[in-house]
């Protein structure tokens, strides 16, 4: 078929068929010498056609055609009559394309002698008498070394190649800078803390080393399961733009990882035995050496319900807002050792201490440290360190003032830990009502992560004794 030439002349036809092969402009509307063939129904033969055509993301339809100029003459069966159609041999595959110059190597038939080209004689053996008689002179020596112009061209090519390599490196560097990922901020602890809440890149990698063995067992939230989970509130559009994904994908990833971290971190026992606490007791607690845990409550702003009854449940007189309230326990050396569920903001500190489950962990030989509002002396089975208050008196004694100041100095880090929890961007805005179904899970993960994200709560405690 490659030896024929076709004139593009308009034909009279009600329909027009076009060839789907790249770089081929054949159409039945302008060429009646070609035939246009549909893709075979046989799966294997059809696959060979698609592979031979070399089109990306190619979808074959009943109207897709390949013209006869892409088949060899052996594959095309000419019609026996003028009204018949040209057909293809069974199993025929298109093989003549623009990229192989519409030709195939000819195969030698069996029994036919192969013609060999005659070797030319060396130059010194050739007869040059005819050339001399005709006055032909050799004005150029093709065996001579290249001149200075060729050398300049080679040098220019090397310079261009070096320039291209430099531009390629610049593009790779630019792509690396534009790519948003954790390795981009590996050299800046400040950026690592801003984007991950971890104190340093080293802390982040150590945490990842601990949870990585459990990652293969992670249950991923799919699009079909998305309706069974509540989407968290966070700047999803910002994350979607940074990573180049859809906002729903960001929501599914956050939900998947919150479920995973809640399972992995929640399986670790965080309540520390008394002897371990004494081994790591800071020197600031020498006057309160039997302290096992420091308790305090925290409140998170939430959306105001439309129901007046629910409004009264979640309204906090202390915050003058609708809140959710939880009890946190911190060991003297700064680790979170107790996390209660979140309750409606109207609950008192006394009631939340009763219902949180902390009483089952306390023993008579222990001591807890609380704020003034924790009036739990009548049901807590252990000693209580609490700042003194006036109780109708005009002023406190000097010893009470000193004790109040001493307790305030050592329990200040529980407030710093609560601040670290609230630094998570999830708690920067009020919690919507639709998140109440899994707010305890997200809150627990935020609290548990503080045990891995940062160093000591008080810098002086990190100094080694001289």
CSV table of C-alpha atoms in Angstrom, one decimal:
chain,number,residue,atom,x,y,z
A,1,UNK,CA,0.0,0.0,0.0
A,2,UNK,CA,3.0,2.3,0.5
A,3,UNK,CA,3.7,2.5,-3.2
A,4,UNK,CA,0.4,4.1,-4.1
A,5,UNK,CA,-0.3,7.8,-4.3
A,6,UNK,CA,-3.7,9.2,-3.4
A,7,UNK,CA,-5.3,12.4,-4.6
A,8,UNK,CA,-7.5,14.1,-2.1
A,9,UNK,CA,-10.6,14.7,-4.2
A,10,UNK,CA,-14.0,15.3,-2.8
A,11,UNK,CA,-16.4,12.3,-3.1
A,12,UNK,CA,-20.2,12.2,-3.1
A,13,UNK,CA,-21.2,10.4,0.1
A,14,UNK,CA,-23.8,10.9,2.8
A,15,UNK,CA,-21.4,9.9,5.6
A,16,UNK,CA,-17.7,10.5,6.1
A,17,UNK,CA,-15.2,8.1,7.9
A,18,UNK,CA,-11.9,9.2,9.3
A,19,UNK,CA,-8.8,7.3,10.2
A,20,UNK,CA,-7.9,7.3,13.9
A,21,UNK,CA,-4.2,6.8,13.5
A,22,UNK,CA,-2.1,9.7,14.7
A,23,UNK,CA,-0.6,12.0,11.9
A,24,UNK,CA,-3.0,10.4,9.4
A,25,UNK,CA,-5.5,12.8,7.7
A,26,UNK,CA,-7.3,10.2,5.5
A,27,UNK,CA,-11.0,10.7,5.2
A,28,UNK,CA,-13.6,8.9,3.0
A,29,UNK,CA,-15.0,12.3,2.2
A,30,UNK,CA,-12.0,13.2,0.1
A,31,UNK,CA,-10.7,9.8,-0.9
A,32,UNK,CA,-12.6,6.9,-2.5
A,33,UNK,CA,-9.5,4.8,-3.1
A,34,UNK,CA,-9.1,3.9,0.6
A,35,UNK,CA,-11.2,1.6,2.6
A,36,UNK,CA,-11.9,2.2,6.3
A,37,UNK,CA,-12.0,-0.8,8.7
A,38,UNK,CA,-13.6,-1.2,12.2
A,39,UNK,CA,-11.7,-2.7,15.1
A,40,UNK,CA,-11.9,-6.5,15.4
A,41,UNK,CA,-14.2,-8.0,18.0
A,42,UNK,CA,-11.5,-10.5,19.0
A,43,UNK,CA,-10.0,-9.2,22.3
A,44,UNK,CA,-6.4,-10.2,21.5
A,45,UNK,CA,-6.4,-8.8,18.0
A,46,UNK,CA,-8.1,-5.6,19.2
A,47,UNK,CA,-5.4,-5.2,21.8
A,48,UNK,CA,-2.7,-5.5,19.2
A,49,UNK,CA,-4.4,-2.8,17.1
A,50,UNK,CA,-4.5,-0.4,20.0
A,51,UNK,CA,-0.9,-1.1,20.9
A,52,UNK,CA,0.2,-0.6,17.3
A,53,UNK,CA,-1.6,2.7,16.9
A,54,UNK,CA,0.2,4.3,19.9
A,55,UNK,CA,-2.5,6.7,21.2
A,56,UNK,CA,-2.7,7.7,24.8
A,57,UNK,CA,-6.0,7.2,26.7
A,58,UNK,CA,-7.6,5.8,23.5
A,59,UNK,CA,-11.2,4.6,23.7
A,60,UNK,CA,-12.5,2.6,20.8
A,61,UNK,CA,-16.1,3.2,19.7
A,62,UNK,CA,-18.2,1.5,17.0
A,63,UNK,CA,-17.4,4.4,14.7
A,64,UNK,CA,-13.6,4.2,15.1
A,65,UNK,CA,-11.9,3.4,11.8
A,66,UNK,CA,-8.4,2.6,10.5
A,67,UNK,CA,-7.8,3.2,6.8
A,68,UNK,CA,-6.3,0.6,4.5
A,69,UNK,CA,-3.1,2.5,3.9
A,70,UNK,CA,-1.8,1.2,7.3
A,71,UNK,CA,-2.0,-2.5,6.2
A,72,UNK,CA,0.3,-4.4,4.0
A,73,UNK,CA,-0.9,-5.7,0.6
A,74,UNK,CA,-0.9,-9.3,2.0
A,75,UNK,CA,-3.4,-8.2,4.7
A,76,UNK,CA,-5.9,-6.5,2.4
A,77,UNK,CA,-8.2,-8.6,0.3
A,78,UNK,CA,-9.3,-6.8,-2.8
A,79,UNK,CA,-13.0,-7.0,-3.7
A,80,UNK,CA,-14.1,-9.4,-6.5
A,81,UNK,CA,-16.6,-7.0,-7.9
A,82,UNK,CA,-17.0,-3.2,-8.1
A,83,UNK,CA,-19.9,-3.2,-5.6
A,84,UNK,CA,-18.1,-5.4,-3.0
A,85,UNK,CA,-16.1,-4.1,-0.1
A,86,UNK,CA,-12.4,-4.5,0.6
A,87,UNK,CA,-11.8,-6.8,3.5
A,88,UNK,CA,-8.9,-7.7,5.8
A,89,UNK,CA,-7.3,-11.0,6.4
A,90,UNK,CA,-8.2,-12.6,9.7
A,91,UNK,CA,-5.7,-11.5,12.4
A,92,UNK,CA,-4.4,-8.7,10.3
A,93,UNK,CA,-2.7,-5.9,12.4
A,94,UNK,CA,-1.9,-2.3,11.1
A,95,UNK,CA,1.9,-2.0,10.6
A,96,UNK,CA,2.5,1.0,8.2
A,97,UNK,CA,2.6,4.3,10.0
A,98,UNK,CA,4.2,7.8,9.7
A,99,UNK,CA,6.8,6.9,12.3
A,100,UNK,CA,8.1,4.0,10.2
A,101,UNK,CA,7.7,5.8,6.8
A,102,UNK,CA,4.8,3.6,5.8
A,103,UNK,CA,7.1,0.7,4.9
A,104,UNK,CA,8.1,-2.7,6.2
A,105,UNK,CA,11.4,-4.6,5.6
A,106,UNK,CA,10.8,-7.1,2.7
A,107,UNK,CA,11.2,-10.7,3.7
A,108,UNK,CA,13.2,-12.9,1.4
A,109,UNK,CA,11.2,-15.8,0.0
A,110,UNK,CA,12.5,-19.3,0.5
A,111,UNK,CA,14.6,-20.7,-2.4
A,112,UNK,CA,15.4,-17.3,-3.8
A,113,UNK,CA,19.1,-16.5,-4.0
A,114,UNK,CA,20.2,-13.4,-2.2
A,115,UNK,CA,21.8,-10.8,-4.3
A,116,UNK,CA,25.0,-9.5,-2.9
A,117,UNK,CA,26.5,-6.1,-3.8
A,118,UNK,CA,29.9,-6.1,-5.5
A,119,UNK,CA,32.7,-4.9,-3.4
A,120,UNK,CA,34.4,-1.8,-4.7
A,121,UNK,CA,38.1,-1.9,-5.4
A,122,UNK,CA,40.4,0.2,-3.2
A,123,UNK,CA,41.1,3.7,-4.4
A,124,UNK,CA,44.7,2.9,-5.3
A,125,UNK,CA,43.6,0.1,-7.6
A,126,UNK,CA,40.9,2.1,-9.5
A,127,UNK,CA,41.6,3.3,-13.0
A,128,UNK,CA,41.8,7.1,-12.9
A,129,UNK,CA,42.8,7.6,-16.5
A,130,UNK,CA,39.2,8.5,-17.5
A,131,UNK,CA,39.1,11.2,-14.8
A,132,UNK,CA,42.4,12.6,-15.8
A,133,UNK,CA,41.4,12.6,-19.4
A,134,UNK,CA,38.1,14.5,-18.5
A,135,UNK,CA,40.1,17.0,-16.5
A,136,UNK,CA,38.4,16.1,-13.2
A,137,UNK,CA,40.3,17.3,-10.2
A,138,UNK,CA,39.8,16.5,-6.5
A,139,UNK,CA,39.4,19.9,-4.9
A,140,UNK,CA,38.7,18.6,-1.4
A,141,UNK,CA,40.3,15.9,0.8
A,142,UNK,CA,37.5,14.1,2.7
A,143,UNK,CA,40.0,12.3,4.8
A,144,UNK,CA,41.6,15.4,6.2
A,145,UNK,CA,41.1,16.6,9.8
A,146,UNK,CA,38.1,19.0,10.4
A,147,UNK,CA,38.8,22.6,10.1
A,148,UNK,CA,38.4,25.4,12.7
A,149,UNK,CA,34.7,25.9,11.9
A,150,UNK,CA,33.9,22.3,12.9
A,151,UNK,CA,35.8,22.8,16.1
A,152,UNK,CA,33.8,25.9,16.9
A,153,UNK,CA,30.6,24.1,16.3
A,154,UNK,CA,31.6,21.3,18.7
A,155,UNK,CA,32.6,23.8,21.3
A,156,UNK,CA,29.2,25.6,20.9
A,157,UNK,CA,27.4,22.3,21.2
A,158,UNK,CA,29.2,21.5,24.5
A,159,UNK,CA,28.3,25.0,25.8
A,160,UNK,CA,24.7,24.5,24.8
A,161,UNK,CA,24.7,21.1,26.5
A,162,UNK,CA,26.2,22.5,29.7
A,163,UNK,CA,23.6,25.3,29.6
A,164,UNK,CA,20.8,22.8,29.2
A,165,UNK,CA,22.1,20.8,32.2
A,166,UNK,CA,22.2,23.9,34.4
A,167,UNK,CA,18.6,24.9,33.4
A,168,UNK,CA,17.4,21.3,34.1
A,169,UNK,CA,19.0,21.5,37.6
A,170,UNK,CA,17.4,24.9,38.2
A,171,UNK,CA,14.0,23.5,37.2
A,172,UNK,CA,14.4,20.5,39.5
A,173,UNK,CA,15.4,22.8,42.4
A,174,UNK,CA,12.4,25.0,41.7
A,175,UNK,CA,10.0,22.0,41.6
A,176,UNK,CA,11.5,20.9,44.9
A,177,UNK,CA,10.9,24.3,46.5
A,178,UNK,CA,7.4,24.4,45.2
A,179,UNK,CA,6.6,20.9,46.4
A,180,UNK,CA,4.9,21.0,49.8
A,181,UNK,CA,6.2,18.3,52.0
A,182,UNK,CA,7.8,17.6,55.4
A,183,UNK,CA,11.3,17.2,53.9
A,184,UNK,CA,11.2,20.8,52.7
A,185,UNK,CA,11.1,22.0,56.3
A,186,UNK,CA,13.6,19.5,57.7
A,187,UNK,CA,16.2,22.2,58.4
A,188,UNK,CA,13.8,24.5,60.3
A,189,UNK,CA,12.4,23.5,63.7
A,190,UNK,CA,10.3,26.6,63.7
A,191,UNK,CA,8.5,25.5,60.5
A,192,UNK,CA,8.2,22.0,61.7
A,193,UNK,CA,6.5,23.2,64.9
A,194,UNK,CA,4.2,25.5,62.9
A,195,UNK,CA,3.0,22.8,60.5
A,196,UNK,CA,3.1,19.7,62.7
A,197,UNK,CA,3.2,20.9,66.3
A,198,UNK,CA,6.3,18.8,66.9
A,199,UNK,CA,9.1,20.6,68.6
A,200,UNK,CA,11.7,19.5,66.1
A,201,UNK,CA,12.2,17.4,63.0
A,202,UNK,CA,14.1,14.8,65.1
A,203,UNK,CA,11.1,14.4,67.4
A,204,UNK,CA,8.8,14.0,64.4
A,205,UNK,CA,10.9,11.2,62.9
A,206,UNK,CA,11.2,9.4,66.2
A,207,UNK,CA,7.4,9.5,66.6
A,208,UNK,CA,7.0,8.2,63.0
A,209,UNK,CA,9.4,5.3,63.7
A,210,UNK,CA,7.2,4.2,66.6
A,211,UNK,CA,3.9,4.2,64.7
A,212,UNK,CA,5.2,3.1,61.3
A,213,UNK,CA,5.0,-0.7,62.0
A,214,UNK,CA,1.2,-0.3,62.6
A,215,UNK,CA,0.6,1.7,59.4
A,216,UNK,CA,-0.1,-1.4,57.2
A,217,UNK,CA,-3.1,-2.3,59.4
A,218,UNK,CA,-4.6,1.2,59.0
A,219,UNK,CA,-8.3,1.2,57.9
A,220,UNK,CA,-8.6,3.9,55.3
A,221,UNK,CA,-11.8,5.8,54.9
A,222,UNK,CA,-13.1,5.6,51.3
A,223,UNK,CA,-15.5,7.7,49.4
A,224,UNK,CA,-18.3,5.2,50.1
A,225,UNK,CA,-17.6,5.2,53.8
A,226,UNK,CA,-17.4,8.9,54.0
A,227,UNK,CA,-21.0,9.3,55.1
A,228,UNK,CA,-20.4,7.3,58.2
A,229,UNK,CA,-17.8,9.7,59.5
A,230,UNK,CA,-18.0,13.3,60.5
A,231,UNK,CA,-15.6,15.7,58.7
A,232,UNK,CA,-13.4,17.8,61.1
A,233,UNK,CA,-13.3,21.5,60.8
A,234,UNK,CA,-9.9,22.8,59.6
A,235,UNK,CA,-8.6,24.9,56.7
A,236,UNK,CA,-9.3,22.1,54.2
A,237,UNK,CA,-9.2,24.5,51.3
A,238,UNK,CA,-5.7,25.5,52.3
A,239,UNK,CA,-4.4,22.0,52.6
A,240,UNK,CA,-6.1,21.0,49.4
A,241,UNK,CA,-4.3,23.8,47.6
A,242,UNK,CA,-0.9,23.0,49.1
A,243,UNK,CA,-1.1,19.3,48.2
A,244,UNK,CA,-3.0,19.7,44.9
A,245,UNK,CA,-5.9,17.5,45.9
A,246,UNK,CA,-9.7,17.9,46.5
A,247,UNK,CA,-11.1,19.1,49.8
A,248,UNK,CA,-13.0,15.8,50.3
A,249,UNK,CA,-9.7,13.9,49.9
A,250,UNK,CA,-8.2,16.1,52.7
A,251,UNK,CA,-11.2,15.3,54.9
A,252,UNK,CA,-10.9,11.5,54.3
A,253,UNK,CA,-7.2,11.6,55.1
A,254,UNK,CA,-7.7,13.5,58.3
A,255,UNK,CA,-10.5,11.2,59.4
A,256,UNK,CA,-8.4,8.1,58.6
A,257,UNK,CA,-5.4,9.3,60.5
A,258,UNK,CA,-7.4,10.5,63.5
A,259,UNK,CA,-9.0,7.0,63.8
A,260,UNK,CA,-5.6,5.4,63.4
A,261,UNK,CA,-3.8,7.5,66.0
A,262,UNK,CA,-6.7,7.1,68.4
A,263,UNK,CA,-6.3,3.4,68.2
A,264,UNK,CA,-2.5,3.3,68.3
A,265,UNK,CA,-1.9,5.9,70.9
A,266,UNK,CA,-4.9,4.9,73.0
A,267,UNK,CA,-3.6,1.4,73.4
A,268,UNK,CA,-0.6,2.8,75.3
A,269,UNK,CA,-1.0,3.0,79.1
A,270,UNK,CA,-0.4,6.6,80.1
A,271,UNK,CA,-1.1,6.3,83.8
A,272,UNK,CA,2.3,6.1,85.5
A,273,UNK,CA,3.0,4.1,88.7
A,274,UNK,CA,4.0,6.0,91.8
A,275,UNK,CA,7.6,4.6,91.9
A,276,UNK,CA,8.2,5.7,88.3
A,277,UNK,CA,6.9,9.2,89.1
A,278,UNK,CA,9.3,9.5,92.1
A,279,UNK,CA,12.2,8.4,90.0
A,280,UNK,CA,11.5,11.3,87.6
A,281,UNK,CA,10.3,13.9,90.2
A,282,UNK,CA,11.6,17.4,89.4
A,283,UNK,CA,13.5,19.1,92.2
A,284,UNK,CA,10.8,21.8,92.4
A,285,UNK,CA,8.5,19.1,93.8
A,286,UNK,CA,10.7,18.3,96.8
A,287,UNK,CA,8.1,19.7,99.2
A,288,UNK,CA,5.4,17.8,97.4
A,289,UNK,CA,7.2,14.5,96.8
A,290,UNK,CA,4.1,12.3,97.1
A,291,UNK,CA,2.2,14.2,94.3
A,292,UNK,CA,1.1,11.6,91.7
A,293,UNK,CA,-1.0,13.8,89.4
A,294,UNK,CA,-2.0,17.4,88.9
A,295,UNK,CA,-5.6,17.9,87.9
A,296,UNK,CA,-7.2,20.7,86.0
A,297,UNK,CA,-10.2,21.3,83.8
A,298,UNK,CA,-10.2,22.9,80.3
A,299,UNK,CA,-13.1,24.2,78.2
A,300,UNK,CA,-13.4,24.3,74.4
A,301,UNK,CA,-15.8,26.7,72.7
A,302,UNK,CA,-18.6,25.0,70.7
A,303,UNK,CA,-21.4,26.1,68.5
A,304,UNK,CA,-24.6,27.3,70.3
A,305,UNK,CA,-27.5,24.8,69.8
A,306,UNK,CA,-30.9,26.1,68.7
A,307,UNK,CA,-32.7,24.2,71.5
A,308,UNK,CA,-33.0,26.2,74.7
A,309,UNK,CA,-32.6,23.0,76.7
A,310,UNK,CA,-29.3,22.2,75.0
A,311,UNK,CA,-28.1,25.8,75.4
A,312,UNK,CA,-28.5,25.5,79.1
A,313,UNK,CA,-26.6,22.3,79.2
A,314,UNK,CA,-23.5,23.5,77.3
A,315,UNK,CA,-23.5,27.1,78.6
A,316,UNK,CA,-20.5,27.9,80.9
A,317,UNK,CA,-21.0,30.6,83.4
A,318,UNK,CA,-17.2,30.8,83.8
A,319,UNK,CA,-16.5,31.4,80.1
A,320,UNK,CA,-19.9,33.1,79.4
A,321,UNK,CA,-20.1,31.0,76.3
A,322,UNK,CA,-21.2,27.5,75.1
A,323,UNK,CA,-18.4,25.1,75.8
A,324,UNK,CA,-17.3,21.5,76.2
A,325,UNK,CA,-15.4,20.7,79.4
A,326,UNK,CA,-12.8,18.0,80.1
A,327,UNK,CA,-10.5,17.0,83.0
A,328,UNK,CA,-6.8,16.6,82.3
A,329,UNK,CA,-4.2,14.9,84.6
A,330,UNK,CA,-0.5,15.7,84.3
A,331,UNK,CA,2.4,14.0,86.1
A,332,UNK,CA,4.9,16.2,87.9
A,333,UNK,CA,7.5,15.8,85.2
A,334,UNK,CA,5.0,17.0,82.5
A,335,UNK,CA,3.5,14.0,80.8
A,336,UNK,CA,-0.3,13.6,80.3
A,337,UNK,CA,-1.4,10.7,82.4
A,338,UNK,CA,-5.2,11.1,82.4
A,339,UNK,CA,-7.7,12.3,79.8
A,340,UNK,CA,-11.4,12.4,80.6
A,341,UNK,CA,-14.3,12.5,78.1
A,342,UNK,CA,-15.7,15.9,77.2
A,343,UNK,CA,-18.8,17.0,79.1
A,344,UNK,CA,-21.3,19.8,78.7
A,345,UNK,CA,-19.9,23.1,79.8
A,346,UNK,CA,-22.4,23.6,82.7
A,347,UNK,CA,-20.9,20.7,84.7
A,348,UNK,CA,-18.9,21.5,87.8
A,349,UNK,CA,-15.3,20.6,88.6
A,350,UNK,CA,-16.6,18.4,91.4
A,351,UNK,CA,-19.1,16.5,89.3
A,352,UNK,CA,-16.6,16.0,86.5
A,353,UNK,CA,-14.1,14.5,89.0
A,354,UNK,CA,-16.8,12.1,90.1
A,355,UNK,CA,-17.8,10.9,86.6
A,356,UNK,CA,-14.4,11.0,84.8
A,357,UNK,CA,-13.0,7.8,86.3
A,358,UNK,CA,-10.0,9.3,88.0
A,359,UNK,CA,-11.1,8.1,91.4
A,360,UNK,CA,-10.5,4.5,90.5
A,361,UNK,CA,-6.8,5.3,89.9
A,362,UNK,CA,-6.2,7.1,93.2
A,363,UNK,CA,-5.0,5.3,96.3
A,364,UNK,CA,-4.6,6.5,99.9
A,365,UNK,CA,-0.8,6.8,99.7
A,366,UNK,CA,-1.0,9.2,96.8
A,367,UNK,CA,-1.5,13.0,96.6
A,368,UNK,CA,-3.1,15.2,94.0
A,369,UNK,CA,-2.6,18.8,93.3
A,370,UNK,CA,-5.6,20.9,92.2
A,371,UNK,CA,-6.9,24.5,91.9
A,372,UNK,CA,-9.0,26.3,94.4
A,373,UNK,CA,-12.3,25.3,92.7
A,374,UNK,CA,-11.7,21.6,93.2
A,375,UNK,CA,-13.7,21.0,96.4
A,376,UNK,CA,-13.4,17.2,96.3
A,377,UNK,CA,-12.1,16.5,99.8
A,378,UNK,CA,-15.2,14.6,100.8
A,379,UNK,CA,-14.9,11.8,98.2
A,380,UNK,CA,-11.2,11.7,97.1
A,381,UNK,CA,-9.4,8.8,98.8
A,382,UNK,CA,-5.9,10.6,98.9
A,383,UNK,CA,-4.2,13.7,100.1
A,384,UNK,CA,-4.9,17.0,98.3
A,385,UNK,CA,-2.6,20.0,97.7
A,386,UNK,CA,-4.7,23.1,97.0
A,387,UNK,CA,-3.9,26.8,97.2
A,388,UNK,CA,-5.5,28.4,100.3
A,389,UNK,CA,-8.4,30.8,99.9
A,390,UNK,CA,-10.0,33.4,102.2
A,391,UNK,CA,-13.2,31.6,103.1
A,392,UNK,CA,-14.7,34.8,104.6
A,393,UNK,CA,-11.5,36.0,106.1
A,394,UNK,CA,-10.1,39.5,105.4
A,395,UNK,CA,-6.6,38.1,104.6
A,396,UNK,CA,-4.4,35.0,104.6
A,397,UNK,CA,-1.6,34.2,106.9
A,398,UNK,CA,2.0,34.5,105.8
A,399,UNK,CA,2.4,30.7,105.7
A,400,UNK,CA,-0.7,30.4,103.5
A,401,UNK,CA,0.6,33.0,101.1
A,402,UNK,CA,3.9,31.2,100.8
A,403,UNK,CA,2.2,27.9,100.3
A,404,UNK,CA,-0.1,29.4,97.7
A,405,UNK,CA,2.8,30.8,95.8
A,406,UNK,CA,4.8,27.5,96.0
A,407,UNK,CA,1.8,25.5,94.7
A,408,UNK,CA,1.2,28.0,91.9
A,409,UNK,CA,4.8,27.7,90.8
A,410,UNK,CA,4.8,23.9,90.5
A,411,UNK,CA,1.4,23.5,89.0
A,412,UNK,CA,1.8,26.2,86.3
A,413,UNK,CA,3.0,23.6,83.8
A,414,UNK,CA,-0.5,22.0,83.7
A,415,UNK,CA,-1.8,25.2,82.3
A,416,UNK,CA,1.0,25.3,79.8
A,417,UNK,CA,0.1,21.8,78.7
A,418,UNK,CA,-3.5,22.8,78.2
A,419,UNK,CA,-2.3,25.7,76.1
A,420,UNK,CA,-0.3,23.3,74.0
A,421,UNK,CA,-3.5,21.2,73.4
A,422,UNK,CA,-5.4,24.3,72.3
A,423,UNK,CA,-2.6,25.4,70.0
A,424,UNK,CA,-3.8,22.7,67.6
A,425,UNK,CA,-5.5,24.5,64.7
A,426,UNK,CA,-8.6,22.3,65.2
A,427,UNK,CA,-9.5,24.2,68.4
A,428,UNK,CA,-8.8,27.7,67.1
A,429,UNK,CA,-12.5,28.1,66.1
A,430,UNK,CA,-15.6,26.9,67.8
A,431,UNK,CA,-16.5,23.3,67.5
A,432,UNK,CA,-19.6,22.7,65.3
A,433,UNK,CA,-22.5,20.6,66.5
A,434,UNK,CA,-22.0,18.1,63.8
A,435,UNK,CA,-18.7,17.1,65.3
A,436,UNK,CA,-20.1,16.1,68.6
A,437,UNK,CA,-20.2,12.4,67.5
A,438,UNK,CA,-16.4,12.0,67.4
A,439,UNK,CA,-15.2,15.1,69.3
A,440,UNK,CA,-13.9,12.9,72.1
A,441,UNK,CA,-11.7,11.0,69.7
A,442,UNK,CA,-10.2,14.1,68.2
A,443,UNK,CA,-9.7,15.7,71.6
A,444,UNK,CA,-8.0,12.6,73.0
A,445,UNK,CA,-5.6,12.4,70.0
A,446,UNK,CA,-4.6,16.1,70.5
A,447,UNK,CA,-3.9,15.5,74.2
A,448,UNK,CA,-2.0,12.3,73.6
A,449,UNK,CA,0.2,13.9,70.9
A,450,UNK,CA,1.5,16.4,73.5
A,451,UNK,CA,3.5,13.5,75.0
A,452,UNK,CA,5.5,13.1,71.7
A,453,UNK,CA,5.5,16.6,70.2
A,454,UNK,CA,7.5,18.7,72.7
A,455,UNK,CA,10.2,18.7,75.3
A,456,UNK,CA,9.9,19.8,79.0
A,457,UNK,CA,7.2,22.2,79.8
A,458,UNK,CA,9.5,24.2,82.0
A,459,UNK,CA,12.9,24.9,80.4
A,460,UNK,CA,14.8,24.9,83.8
A,461,UNK,CA,13.7,21.2,84.2
A,462,UNK,CA,15.6,20.2,81.1
A,463,UNK,CA,18.9,21.4,82.6
A,464,UNK,CA,21.1,18.7,84.1
A,465,UNK,CA,22.2,19.1,87.7
A,466,UNK,CA,25.7,20.4,88.1
